Short mmCIF file of C-alpha atoms in Angstrom, two decimals:
data_model
loop_
_atom_site.label_atom_id
_atom_site.label_comp_id
_atom_site.label_asym_id
_atom_site.label_seq_id
_atom_site.Cartn_x
_atom_site.Cartn_y
_atom_site.Cartn_z
CA UNK A 101 69.66 175.59 202.02
CA UNK A 102 66.68 173.84 199.83
CA UNK A 103 67.94 171.70 197.23
CA UNK A 104 65.48 170.12 194.42
CA UNK A 105 67.38 167.08 192.67
CA UNK A 106 65.86 165.70 189.64
CA UNK A 107 62.26 165.69 191.28
CA UNK A 108 60.13 163.75 189.01
CA UNK A 109 56.47 162.18 190.12
CA UNK A 110 54.16 160.32 188.38
CA UNK A 111 50.18 159.58 189.20
CA UNK A 112 49.97 156.16 187.53
CA UNK A 113 51.21 156.81 184.01
CA UNK A 114 50.91 160.49 184.13
CA UNK A 115 53.97 162.45 184.51
CA UNK A 116 53.06 165.18 187.05
CA UNK A 117 56.65 166.39 187.60
CA UNK A 118 59.46 165.57 184.93
CA UNK A 119 63.17 165.72 186.54
CA UNK A 120 63.23 169.66 187.88
CA UNK A 121 66.25 170.73 189.72
CA UNK A 122 66.32 174.07 191.70
CA UNK A 123 67.60 175.47 194.99
CA UNK A 124 66.08 178.25 197.27
CA UNK A 125 68.76 180.16 199.56
CA UNK A 126 68.34 180.87 203.17
CA UNK A 127 66.15 184.21 203.64
CA UNK A 128 64.84 184.32 199.88
CA UNK A 129 61.15 184.67 199.18
CA UNK A 130 60.14 182.31 196.05
CA UNK A 131 57.41 181.98 194.12
CA UNK A 132 56.47 178.90 192.36
CA UNK A 133 53.99 179.75 189.27
CA UNK A 134 52.31 178.18 186.66
CA UNK A 135 48.94 177.21 185.13
CA UNK A 136 46.45 175.13 186.55
CA UNK A 137 47.77 171.27 186.70
CA UNK A 138 51.31 172.26 186.11
CA UNK A 139 52.56 170.68 189.05
CA UNK A 140 53.36 173.52 191.86
CA UNK A 141 51.00 171.38 194.62
CA UNK A 142 52.81 168.31 193.82
CA UNK A 143 56.43 170.30 194.34
CA UNK A 144 55.13 171.62 197.23
CA UNK A 145 53.64 168.53 198.59
CA UNK A 146 56.64 166.64 198.43
CA UNK A 147 58.67 169.60 200.01
CA UNK A 148 56.68 169.15 203.14
CA UNK A 149 56.95 165.16 203.58
CA UNK A 150 53.15 164.44 202.30
CA UNK A 151 53.88 162.51 199.28
CA UNK A 152 57.07 160.83 198.29
CA UNK A 153 58.65 161.22 194.75
CA UNK A 154 58.66 158.66 192.25
CA UNK A 155 62.39 159.71 191.40
CA UNK A 156 64.96 162.15 192.68
CA UNK A 157 65.47 163.65 196.13
CA UNK A 158 65.15 167.19 197.93
CA UNK A 159 67.62 167.94 200.35
CA UNK A 160 67.16 170.67 203.20
CA UNK A 161 70.46 171.47 204.95
CA UNK A 162 72.03 168.41 205.34
CA UNK A 163 68.76 166.25 205.52
CA UNK A 164 66.57 164.63 203.25
CA UNK A 165 62.87 163.58 202.92
CA UNK A 166 63.58 159.76 202.79
CA UNK A 167 65.48 159.80 205.77
CA UNK A 168 64.27 162.77 207.74
CA UNK A 169 60.82 163.48 207.11
CA UNK A 170 60.22 163.89 210.94
CA UNK A 171 63.21 166.70 211.48
CA UNK A 172 61.73 168.25 208.19
CA UNK A 173 58.19 168.70 209.38
CA UNK A 174 59.64 170.41 212.13
CA UNK A 175 61.44 172.81 210.23
CA UNK A 176 58.82 173.76 208.06
CA UNK A 177 55.39 175.36 208.54
CA UNK A 178 53.07 174.72 205.36
CA UNK A 179 49.46 176.16 204.80
CA UNK A 180 47.89 173.84 202.22
CA UNK A 181 45.71 175.16 199.66
CA UNK A 182 42.27 176.14 200.82
CA UNK A 183 43.35 175.87 204.61
CA UNK A 184 41.61 172.68 205.58
CA UNK A 185 41.12 173.20 209.39
CA UNK A 186 39.14 171.25 211.30
CA UNK A 187 35.24 172.40 211.11
CA UNK A 188 34.32 171.36 214.77
CA UNK A 189 37.05 172.65 216.29
CA UNK A 190 37.08 176.44 217.96
CA UNK A 191 40.04 178.70 216.61
CA UNK A 192 41.84 179.01 220.18
CA UNK A 193 41.63 175.17 220.69
CA UNK A 194 42.91 174.48 217.55
CA UNK A 195 45.85 176.69 217.95
CA UNK A 196 46.66 175.24 221.18
CA UNK A 197 46.30 171.73 219.80
CA UNK A 198 49.00 172.94 216.80
CA UNK A 199 51.30 174.61 219.38
CA UNK A 200 51.17 171.33 221.55
CA UNK A 201 52.41 169.27 218.57
CA UNK A 202 54.57 171.91 217.69
CA UNK A 203 56.06 171.42 221.13
CA UNK A 204 55.69 174.84 222.37
CA UNK A 205 56.63 175.23 225.74
CA UNK A 206 53.02 175.11 227.73
CA UNK A 207 54.11 178.35 229.73
CA UNK A 208 54.99 180.52 226.42
CA UNK A 209 51.76 179.06 224.44
CA UNK A 210 49.14 181.85 225.34
CA UNK A 211 51.83 184.64 224.70
CA UNK A 212 52.63 182.91 221.11
CA UNK A 213 49.09 182.33 220.25
CA UNK A 214 47.84 185.97 221.03
CA UNK A 215 50.91 187.26 218.94
CA UNK A 216 49.97 185.04 216.03
CA UNK A 217 46.35 186.26 216.26
CA UNK A 218 47.36 189.83 216.47
CA UNK A 219 49.76 189.44 213.44
CA UNK A 220 47.24 187.96 211.30
CA UNK A 221 44.09 189.68 212.40
CA UNK A 222 42.11 186.76 213.96
CA UNK A 223 41.88 188.12 217.71
CA UNK A 224 38.23 188.51 217.77
CA UNK A 225 37.60 185.24 215.99
CA UNK A 226 39.28 183.19 218.72
CA UNK A 227 36.50 181.75 220.47
CA UNK A 228 34.49 180.79 217.29
CA UNK A 229 34.36 177.62 215.68
CA UNK A 230 36.22 176.78 212.67
CA UNK A 231 33.15 176.39 210.84
CA UNK A 232 31.59 179.46 211.03
CA UNK A 233 34.69 181.50 209.70
CA UNK A 234 34.51 182.85 205.94
CA UNK A 235 37.16 181.82 203.95
CA UNK A 236 39.62 184.73 204.54
CA UNK A 237 39.72 184.14 208.07
CA UNK A 238 39.96 180.39 207.52
CA UNK A 239 43.32 181.47 205.74
CA UNK A 240 44.57 183.83 208.42
CA UNK A 241 44.05 181.17 210.92
CA UNK A 242 45.87 178.53 208.37
CA UNK A 243 48.76 181.27 208.33
CA UNK A 244 49.04 181.17 212.05
CA UNK A 245 49.08 177.47 211.96
CA UNK A 246 51.99 177.49 209.36
CA UNK A 247 54.18 180.09 211.64
CA UNK A 248 53.43 178.63 214.82
CA UNK A 249 56.70 176.97 215.78
CA UNK A 250 58.42 180.00 214.31
CA UNK A 251 59.84 177.66 211.76
CA UNK A 252 62.69 178.22 209.31
CA UNK A 253 60.90 177.49 206.11
CA UNK A 254 57.55 178.48 205.38
CA UNK A 255 55.81 176.87 202.41
CA UNK A 256 52.23 178.57 201.66
CA UNK A 257 50.31 176.99 198.57
CA UNK A 258 48.04 179.95 196.99
CA UNK A 259 48.15 182.07 200.26
CA UNK A 260 45.61 184.80 198.87
CA UNK A 261 43.39 182.71 197.13
CA UNK A 262 39.76 183.89 198.24
CA UNK A 263 40.76 186.99 200.11
CA UNK A 264 39.64 190.19 199.54
CA UNK A 265 41.76 193.19 198.13
CA UNK A 266 42.70 194.45 201.36
CA UNK A 267 43.43 191.07 203.09
CA UNK A 268 45.32 190.52 200.13
CA UNK A 269 47.36 193.23 200.81
CA UNK A 270 47.79 192.67 204.36
CA UNK A 271 48.78 188.95 203.92
CA UNK A 272 51.48 190.19 201.43
CA UNK A 273 52.68 192.42 204.02
CA UNK A 274 52.88 189.49 206.43
CA UNK A 275 54.72 187.47 203.86
CA UNK A 276 57.33 190.34 203.52
CA UNK A 277 57.48 190.62 206.95
CA UNK A 278 58.52 187.22 207.48
CA UNK A 279 60.57 186.81 204.50
CA UNK A 280 63.09 189.12 205.82
CA UNK A 281 64.15 186.62 208.55
CA UNK A 282 63.02 183.14 206.92
CA UNK A 283 63.19 181.21 203.73
CA UNK A 284 59.29 181.42 201.97
CA UNK A 285 58.34 179.31 198.89
CA UNK A 286 54.51 180.36 197.75
CA UNK A 287 52.84 178.92 195.09
CA UNK A 288 50.29 181.13 193.00
CA UNK A 289 48.77 181.71 189.89
CA UNK A 290 48.56 185.37 190.54
CA UNK A 291 51.34 186.91 188.79
CA UNK A 292 51.25 190.48 190.14
CA UNK A 293 51.67 188.42 193.47
CA UNK A 294 54.89 187.41 192.64
CA UNK A 295 56.12 190.62 191.17
CA UNK A 296 54.86 192.22 194.79
CA UNK A 297 56.35 189.90 197.24
CA UNK A 298 59.02 187.62 195.78
CA UNK A 299 63.16 187.89 195.31
CA UNK A 300 62.69 185.12 192.66
CA UNK A 301 60.37 183.43 190.65
CA UNK A 302 60.05 179.82 189.00
CA UNK A 303 57.85 178.97 186.32
CA UNK A 304 56.60 175.35 186.09
CA UNK A 305 54.89 174.14 182.92
CA UNK A 306 53.75 170.80 182.27
CA UNK A 307 55.58 169.17 184.63
CA UNK A 308 59.06 170.98 183.91
CA UNK A 309 60.86 174.56 184.88
CA UNK A 310 60.03 176.74 182.22
CA UNK A 311 61.92 179.82 183.67
CA UNK A 312 63.85 180.68 186.88
CA UNK A 313 65.01 184.14 187.36
CA UNK A 314 65.00 186.81 190.02
CA UNK A 315 62.01 189.22 189.96
CA UNK A 316 64.30 192.13 189.78
CA UNK A 317 65.55 191.22 186.56
CA UNK A 318 62.18 191.68 184.91
CA UNK A 319 62.57 195.39 185.11
CA UNK A 320 65.91 195.32 183.16
CA UNK A 321 64.45 194.05 179.79
CA UNK A 322 66.41 191.31 178.22
CA UNK A 323 64.89 192.16 175.06
CA UNK A 324 66.85 194.69 173.43
CA UNK A 325 63.48 195.98 172.20
CA UNK A 326 61.05 198.18 174.37
CA UNK A 327 57.73 199.86 173.98
CA UNK A 328 56.95 203.63 174.66
CA UNK A 329 53.09 204.52 175.40
CA UNK A 330 51.82 208.06 175.02
CA UNK A 331 48.23 209.65 175.35
CA UNK A 332 48.05 212.97 173.45
CA UNK A 333 45.23 215.33 173.25
CA UNK A 334 44.63 218.17 170.30
CA UNK A 335 45.86 216.03 167.73
CA UNK A 336 45.10 213.00 165.12
CA UNK A 337 46.70 209.42 164.59
CA UNK A 338 47.61 210.35 161.37
CA UNK A 339 49.55 213.47 162.39
CA UNK A 340 51.29 211.86 165.06
CA UNK A 341 52.46 208.79 163.05
CA UNK A 342 53.46 210.78 160.14
CA UNK A 343 55.56 213.56 162.35
CA UNK A 344 56.99 210.55 164.92
CA UNK A 345 58.22 208.12 162.08
CA UNK A 346 60.79 210.83 161.29
CA UNK A 347 63.01 210.32 164.56
CA UNK A 348 65.56 207.91 164.44
CA UNK A 349 65.04 204.53 166.50
CA UNK A 350 61.22 204.58 165.77
CA UNK A 351 60.19 201.23 164.18
CA UNK A 352 56.35 201.33 164.20
CA UNK A 353 53.59 203.26 165.70
CA UNK A 354 49.93 201.90 166.31
CA UNK A 355 46.88 203.21 167.59
CA UNK A 356 45.88 202.02 171.28
CA UNK A 357 42.34 203.84 171.90
CA UNK A 358 40.84 207.19 170.53
CA UNK A 359 38.30 208.50 173.11
CA UNK A 360 36.84 211.94 173.91
CA UNK A 361 39.29 213.82 172.10
CA UNK A 362 42.36 211.71 174.02
CA UNK A 363 44.48 209.47 171.52
CA UNK A 364 46.53 206.55 172.92
CA UNK A 365 49.72 205.74 170.74
CA UNK A 366 52.37 202.90 171.41
CA UNK A 367 55.68 203.17 169.75
CA UNK A 368 57.78 200.54 169.01
CA UNK A 369 61.37 201.01 169.23
CA UNK A 370 63.94 199.62 166.78
CA UNK A 371 66.96 198.99 169.59
CA UNK A 372 67.61 199.17 172.88
CA UNK A 373 68.64 202.79 172.43
CA UNK A 374 66.86 205.47 174.72
CA UNK A 375 64.96 207.76 172.26
CA UNK A 376 62.66 209.15 174.91
CA UNK A 377 64.50 212.48 175.19
CA UNK A 378 63.95 213.04 171.28
CA UNK A 379 60.32 211.87 171.23
CA UNK A 380 59.76 214.39 174.18
CA UNK A 381 61.62 217.06 172.41
CA UNK A 382 59.68 216.32 169.22
CA UNK A 383 56.19 216.76 170.58
CA UNK A 384 57.32 219.89 172.59
CA UNK A 385 57.82 221.64 169.02
CA UNK A 386 53.99 220.91 168.59
CA UNK A 387 51.07 222.15 170.04
CA UNK A 388 50.23 218.44 170.98
CA UNK A 389 49.05 218.12 174.55
CA UNK A 390 50.92 215.37 176.25
CA UNK A 391 48.97 213.52 178.92
CA UNK A 392 50.77 210.48 179.41
CA UNK A 393 54.38 209.12 178.51
CA UNK A 394 55.35 205.89 179.67
CA UNK A 395 58.15 203.05 178.99
CA UNK A 396 56.64 199.70 179.22
CA UNK A 397 58.27 197.08 181.31
CA UNK A 398 58.58 193.23 180.32
CA UNK A 399 56.03 192.32 182.97
CA UNK A 400 56.25 188.72 184.50
CA UNK A 401 52.62 188.19 182.63
CA UNK A 402 54.46 188.67 179.08
CA UNK A 403 57.17 186.30 180.29
CA UNK A 404 54.31 183.81 181.71
CA UNK A 405 52.41 184.19 178.63
CA UNK A 406 55.23 183.63 176.20
CA UNK A 407 56.76 180.50 178.04
CA UNK A 408 53.68 178.55 178.73
CA UNK A 409 52.16 179.35 175.38
CA UNK A 410 55.49 178.56 173.61
CA UNK A 411 55.22 175.01 175.19
CA UNK A 412 51.69 174.50 174.27
CA UNK A 413 52.44 175.10 170.46
CA UNK B 271 58.39 155.05 215.80
CA UNK B 272 56.15 156.90 218.24
CA UNK B 273 56.48 160.28 219.61
CA UNK B 274 54.59 160.43 222.77
CA UNK B 275 53.91 163.94 222.67
CA UNK B 276 52.56 163.67 219.28
CA UNK B 277 50.28 160.68 220.27
CA UNK B 278 48.77 162.32 223.46
CA UNK B 279 47.62 165.40 221.32
CA UNK B 280 46.19 163.17 218.37
CA UNK B 281 44.33 161.18 221.51
CA UNK B 282 43.23 164.36 223.14
CA UNK B 283 41.74 165.89 220.06
CA UNK B 284 39.86 162.74 219.16
CA UNK B 285 38.18 162.73 222.59
CA UNK B 286 37.25 166.51 222.31
CA UNK B 287 35.80 165.42 218.80
CA UNK B 288 33.64 162.59 220.29
CA UNK B 289 32.10 164.68 223.16
CA UNK B 290 31.86 167.94 221.13
CA UNK B 291 30.50 166.67 217.98
CA UNK B 292 28.45 164.88 220.02
CA UNK B 293 29.37 161.68 218.80
CA UNK B 294 29.96 160.18 222.03
CA UNK B 295 26.41 161.02 223.84
CA UNK B 296 24.71 159.43 220.59
CA UNK B 297 26.50 155.95 220.45
CA UNK B 298 26.29 155.52 223.85
CA UNK B 299 22.65 156.16 224.41
CA UNK B 300 21.99 153.57 221.60
CA UNK B 301 24.53 151.14 222.51
CA UNK B 302 22.69 151.19 226.16
CA UNK B 303 19.05 151.12 224.87
CA UNK B 304 20.01 147.79 222.49
CA UNK B 305 22.07 146.03 224.88
CA UNK B 306 19.55 146.60 227.79
CA UNK B 307 16.66 145.50 225.83
CA UNK B 308 18.29 142.68 224.49
CA UNK B 309 19.35 141.51 227.71
CA UNK B 310 15.81 142.05 229.82
CA UNK B 311 13.81 141.47 227.53
CA UNK B 312 15.41 139.01 224.77
CA UNK B 313 14.43 135.49 225.02
CA UNK B 314 12.14 135.06 227.42
CA UNK B 315 13.78 137.93 229.46
CA UNK B 316 16.04 138.31 232.36
CA UNK B 317 13.38 138.01 234.85
CA UNK B 318 11.90 135.16 233.30
CA UNK B 319 15.05 133.05 233.24
CA UNK B 320 15.27 133.51 237.04
CA UNK B 321 19.32 133.44 237.04
CA UNK B 322 21.56 135.99 238.82
CA UNK B 323 24.20 135.69 235.72
CA UNK B 324 25.36 138.41 232.95
CA UNK B 325 25.88 135.68 230.64
CA UNK B 326 22.95 136.80 228.22
CA UNK B 327 24.47 140.30 228.25
CA UNK B 328 28.01 139.29 227.03
CA UNK B 329 26.45 136.75 224.66
CA UNK B 330 24.84 139.35 222.57
CA UNK B 331 27.80 141.83 222.85
CA UNK B 332 29.79 140.61 219.68
CA UNK B 333 26.82 141.18 217.46
CA UNK B 334 25.95 144.74 219.18
CA UNK B 335 29.73 145.88 218.93
CA UNK B 336 29.98 144.72 215.06
CA UNK B 337 27.41 147.80 214.71
CA UNK B 338 28.33 150.18 217.46
CA UNK B 339 32.05 150.26 216.93
CA UNK B 340 32.42 150.81 213.35
CA UNK B 341 30.08 154.01 214.02
CA UNK B 342 32.39 155.12 216.41
CA UNK B 343 35.56 154.82 214.33
CA UNK B 344 33.77 155.25 210.64
CA UNK B 345 34.92 159.08 210.92
CA UNK B 346 38.02 158.99 212.03
CA UNK B 347 40.05 158.71 208.39
CA UNK B 348 37.19 159.21 206.04
CA UNK B 349 36.73 162.62 207.56
CA UNK B 350 40.15 163.82 207.11
CA UNK B 351 40.39 162.96 203.48
CA UNK B 352 37.48 164.51 202.66
CA UNK B 353 37.83 167.90 204.37
CA UNK B 354 41.83 167.62 203.37
CA UNK B 355 42.66 168.04 207.27
CA UNK B 356 44.56 164.95 206.61
CA UNK B 357 47.45 166.88 204.71
CA UNK B 358 47.28 169.11 207.52
CA UNK B 359 47.79 165.99 209.91
CA UNK B 360 50.53 164.44 207.84
CA UNK B 361 52.69 167.71 207.24
CA UNK B 362 52.90 168.21 211.30
CA UNK B 363 55.92 166.72 212.94
CA UNK B 364 54.05 163.27 213.70
CA UNK B 365 54.91 159.84 212.80
CA UNK B 366 52.18 157.22 211.35
CA UNK B 367 52.31 155.25 214.52
CA UNK B 368 51.41 158.57 216.31
CA UNK B 369 48.35 159.43 214.22
CA UNK B 370 47.01 155.31 214.41
CA UNK B 371 47.20 154.62 217.76
CA UNK B 372 46.25 158.20 218.92
CA UNK B 373 43.15 157.38 217.11
CA UNK B 374 42.87 153.65 218.34
CA UNK B 375 43.05 154.89 221.89
CA UNK B 376 40.65 157.41 221.49
CA UNK B 377 38.25 154.82 220.12
CA UNK B 378 38.78 152.28 222.86
CA UNK B 379 38.11 155.05 225.45
CA UNK B 380 35.01 155.80 224.06
CA UNK B 381 34.17 152.08 223.87
CA UNK B 382 35.05 151.48 227.28
CA UNK B 383 33.20 154.55 228.69
CA UNK B 384 29.93 153.03 226.95
CA UNK B 385 30.68 149.82 228.69
CA UNK B 386 30.90 151.88 232.30
CA UNK B 387 27.18 152.40 232.87
CA UNK B 388 26.39 148.64 232.40
CA UNK B 389 28.49 147.86 235.38
CA UNK B 390 25.26 148.98 237.18
CA UNK B 391 23.67 145.63 235.94
CA UNK B 392 26.22 143.62 237.68
CA UNK B 393 25.73 145.68 241.16
CA UNK B 394 22.04 145.41 240.66
CA UNK B 395 21.99 141.87 239.75
CA UNK B 396 24.28 140.97 242.89
CA UNK B 397 21.69 142.92 245.46
CA UNK B 398 18.96 140.58 244.17
CA UNK B 399 20.73 137.30 243.67
CA UNK B 400 23.85 135.76 244.04
CA UNK B 401 26.28 136.46 241.35
CA UNK B 402 29.16 134.89 240.38
CA UNK B 403 31.63 137.73 239.82
CA UNK B 404 34.35 135.65 238.02
CA UNK B 405 32.62 135.64 234.70
CA UNK B 406 31.37 139.25 235.22
CA UNK B 407 35.13 140.56 235.42
CA UNK B 408 36.19 137.89 232.87
CA UNK B 409 33.26 139.57 230.36
CA UNK B 410 34.39 143.11 230.86
CA UNK B 411 37.80 142.17 230.39
CA UNK B 412 36.86 140.01 227.07
CA UNK B 413 34.35 143.04 226.12
CA UNK B 414 37.74 145.51 225.88
CA UNK B 415 39.78 142.92 224.14
CA UNK B 416 37.37 142.09 221.57
CA UNK B 417 36.47 146.26 221.61
CA UNK B 418 40.31 146.74 220.94
CA UNK B 419 40.00 144.30 218.04
CA UNK B 420 36.84 145.99 216.50
CA UNK B 421 38.43 149.54 216.77
CA UNK B 422 41.48 148.57 215.24
CA UNK B 423 39.35 147.33 212.21
CA UNK B 424 37.11 150.03 211.88
CA UNK B 425 40.30 152.29 211.87
CA UNK B 426 41.15 150.65 208.93
CA UNK B 427 37.98 150.35 207.27
CA UNK B 428 37.73 154.27 207.93
CA UNK B 429 41.28 154.17 206.09
CA UNK B 430 40.14 153.15 202.59
CA UNK B 431 37.83 155.55 201.82
CA UNK B 432 36.75 159.13 202.33
CA UNK B 433 33.09 158.05 202.54
CA UNK B 434 31.97 157.46 205.97
CA UNK B 435 29.27 155.20 205.15
CA UNK B 436 31.28 152.68 203.28
CA UNK B 437 33.54 153.02 206.01
CA UNK B 438 30.94 152.16 208.48
CA UNK B 439 29.28 149.39 206.14
CA UNK B 440 32.82 147.69 205.33
CA UNK B 441 33.92 147.94 209.28
CA UNK B 442 30.83 146.15 210.50
CA UNK B 443 30.56 143.75 207.91
CA UNK B 444 34.26 142.52 208.77
CA UNK B 445 33.09 142.85 212.58
CA UNK B 446 30.11 140.96 211.99
CA UNK B 447 31.46 138.54 209.77
CA UNK B 448 34.19 137.46 212.70
CA UNK B 449 31.18 137.55 215.14
CA UNK B 450 28.94 135.27 213.54
CA UNK B 451 31.61 132.74 212.08
CA UNK B 452 30.99 130.62 215.30
CA UNK B 453 27.41 130.28 214.49
CA UNK B 454 28.21 129.12 210.56
CA UNK B 455 30.39 126.22 211.51
CA UNK B 456 27.87 123.50 210.69
CA UNK B 457 28.20 124.33 207.35
CA UNK B 458 31.73 123.52 206.82
CA UNK B 459 33.74 120.02 207.20
CA UNK B 460 35.45 119.31 210.71
CA UNK B 461 38.94 120.17 209.64
CA UNK B 462 38.00 123.68 207.95
CA UNK B 463 35.29 124.15 211.00
CA UNK B 464 38.00 123.91 213.43
CA UNK B 465 40.64 126.06 211.79
CA UNK B 466 37.35 128.62 211.44
CA UNK B 467 36.58 128.23 215.00
CA UNK B 468 40.22 129.52 216.02
CA UNK B 469 39.30 132.48 213.41
CA UNK B 470 36.16 133.51 215.47
CA UNK B 471 35.86 136.53 217.62
CA UNK B 472 32.91 134.95 219.77
CA UNK B 473 34.91 131.63 219.97
CA UNK B 474 37.84 133.62 221.86
CA UNK B 475 35.34 136.41 223.60
CA UNK B 476 33.12 133.55 225.32
CA UNK B 477 36.39 131.75 226.29
CA UNK B 478 37.36 134.99 228.33
CA UNK B 479 33.90 135.41 229.71
CA UNK B 480 34.29 132.20 231.60
CA UNK B 481 36.27 133.84 233.81
CA UNK B 482 39.69 132.04 232.48
CA UNK B 483 42.04 134.17 230.75
CA UNK B 484 44.43 132.10 228.43
CA UNK B 485 47.28 132.86 226.52
CA UNK B 486 45.88 131.43 223.51
CA UNK B 487 42.70 133.90 223.61
CA UNK B 488 45.09 137.00 224.25
CA UNK B 489 47.18 136.46 221.65
CA UNK B 490 44.52 136.36 218.92
CA UNK B 491 42.78 139.75 219.97
CA UNK B 492 46.93 141.26 220.03
CA UNK B 493 47.39 139.64 216.52
CA UNK B 494 44.03 141.10 215.27
CA UNK B 495 44.84 144.32 216.79
CA UNK B 496 48.35 144.30 214.83
CA UNK B 497 47.07 143.14 211.52
CA UNK B 498 44.34 145.88 211.24
CA UNK B 499 46.76 148.78 212.31
CA UNK B 500 49.16 147.32 210.21
CA UNK B 501 47.26 147.09 207.45
CA UNK B 502 45.93 150.79 207.96
CA UNK B 503 49.80 151.92 208.22
CA UNK B 504 50.08 150.08 204.59
CA UNK B 505 47.18 151.95 203.15
CA UNK B 506 48.62 155.45 204.49
CA UNK B 507 52.12 155.00 203.18
CA UNK B 508 50.44 153.84 199.72
CA UNK B 509 48.70 157.13 199.75
CA UNK B 510 52.01 158.92 199.62
#
């Protein structure tokens, strides 16, 4: 549905984006990740026809950003970073103004605005001035702005920044709900957000794509090795180390913490072979108390750190 | 390309902003105070001269407009750049022309509204003397033409900076410069003076206020508006 081809952007001589390519399918929720200044917002701004690329093209269906900016703008609902909404307007008036520009039938406008107000939780704020709203509520008004015309593509630049934990969960729910029918692209540097709500992630680092994969693949550890973490009581680290070392497949054992008689241990496995059964059977033969037993998954955080640090080195 | 719907929305939003903000009331008050003061009391005063004419009101108008209109237009783009709402504006289905012309028409409307109360001067004068309405009508037509050019110039000044004070000063300097060009003609040799006279806003404005509307003057104001709005468009495109 969206195809980004050789996208390049120079700010004077500084290269913000360097020939990036990726595609987004219909109905996909894509998370755009990267450290600050990686080029996420630049990519999004070109996708929404706010800026033109120095080189390359973006194709949405059979439209491109050079020849059909107006049609593309009609297809995309966009929430810029920190939702810059007119301070002097009343929320309801603002949404009405957006509805008019988005060519919503005047007869349906009231219904649409109330539906969005319910969805975004701003029903009680409709008659307040935008300048009186807290950051979280402003963000929600921005979200309602983006969804006004029920667009096919929703682009959100850091949609949960500045929200409290409850609001973050609510906004994620909204995004997931929309993502069932629409294509959503969201940029963030909060990794758990991508793991929680996206189907796919693209990591941009220093203007280049560092990774592009499905979030579901994160849990299928690509590295053959994996770790097991244990919390034990009624034993000491030396005993644990010497006795677990005898199990085949264990490469190394390290202590993660020791507090109030509880001992945290990390077991590094030599191969992808699952040795959890033999470890459990071994523990059963001892008088140790097993408090926690967990296989560590490769998290997005690991992938992110590895990729963005490698490039810096 | 213009989408009429978009242009109307921008126009409505800007007008609302003027009257809610409340820029409109302040600008209208200042305009009426300054222009009224100069008309009735300056240069001996209206009653001392004993002529039933509004000539002095229109003579001072280019100078008054040079400062009032940039104050009306100074926020138009500067504020959008400053708060970031420009990004919202540009990513909605609007064309450059929708935005430029919508904002331009809104400021021109406010200019026209602030001129409205001064019609009472004309009515008042016609009751105490024998007022020739030709130059008065010409004066108001000229005022709208000049107001339109100054609105376009102010809009351009606003598009080049995110600082409203800079925007006001740039707009005021251009408008004031074009207004006083007429008075500065002595300093130049005749050939250049002739050319500069054609560039002067006051020269074309005074022509219209005589009650004779010449095509040359209309073209002058139209070209001035076009250049300023085209320059605004170039600035917007450069920002991409």
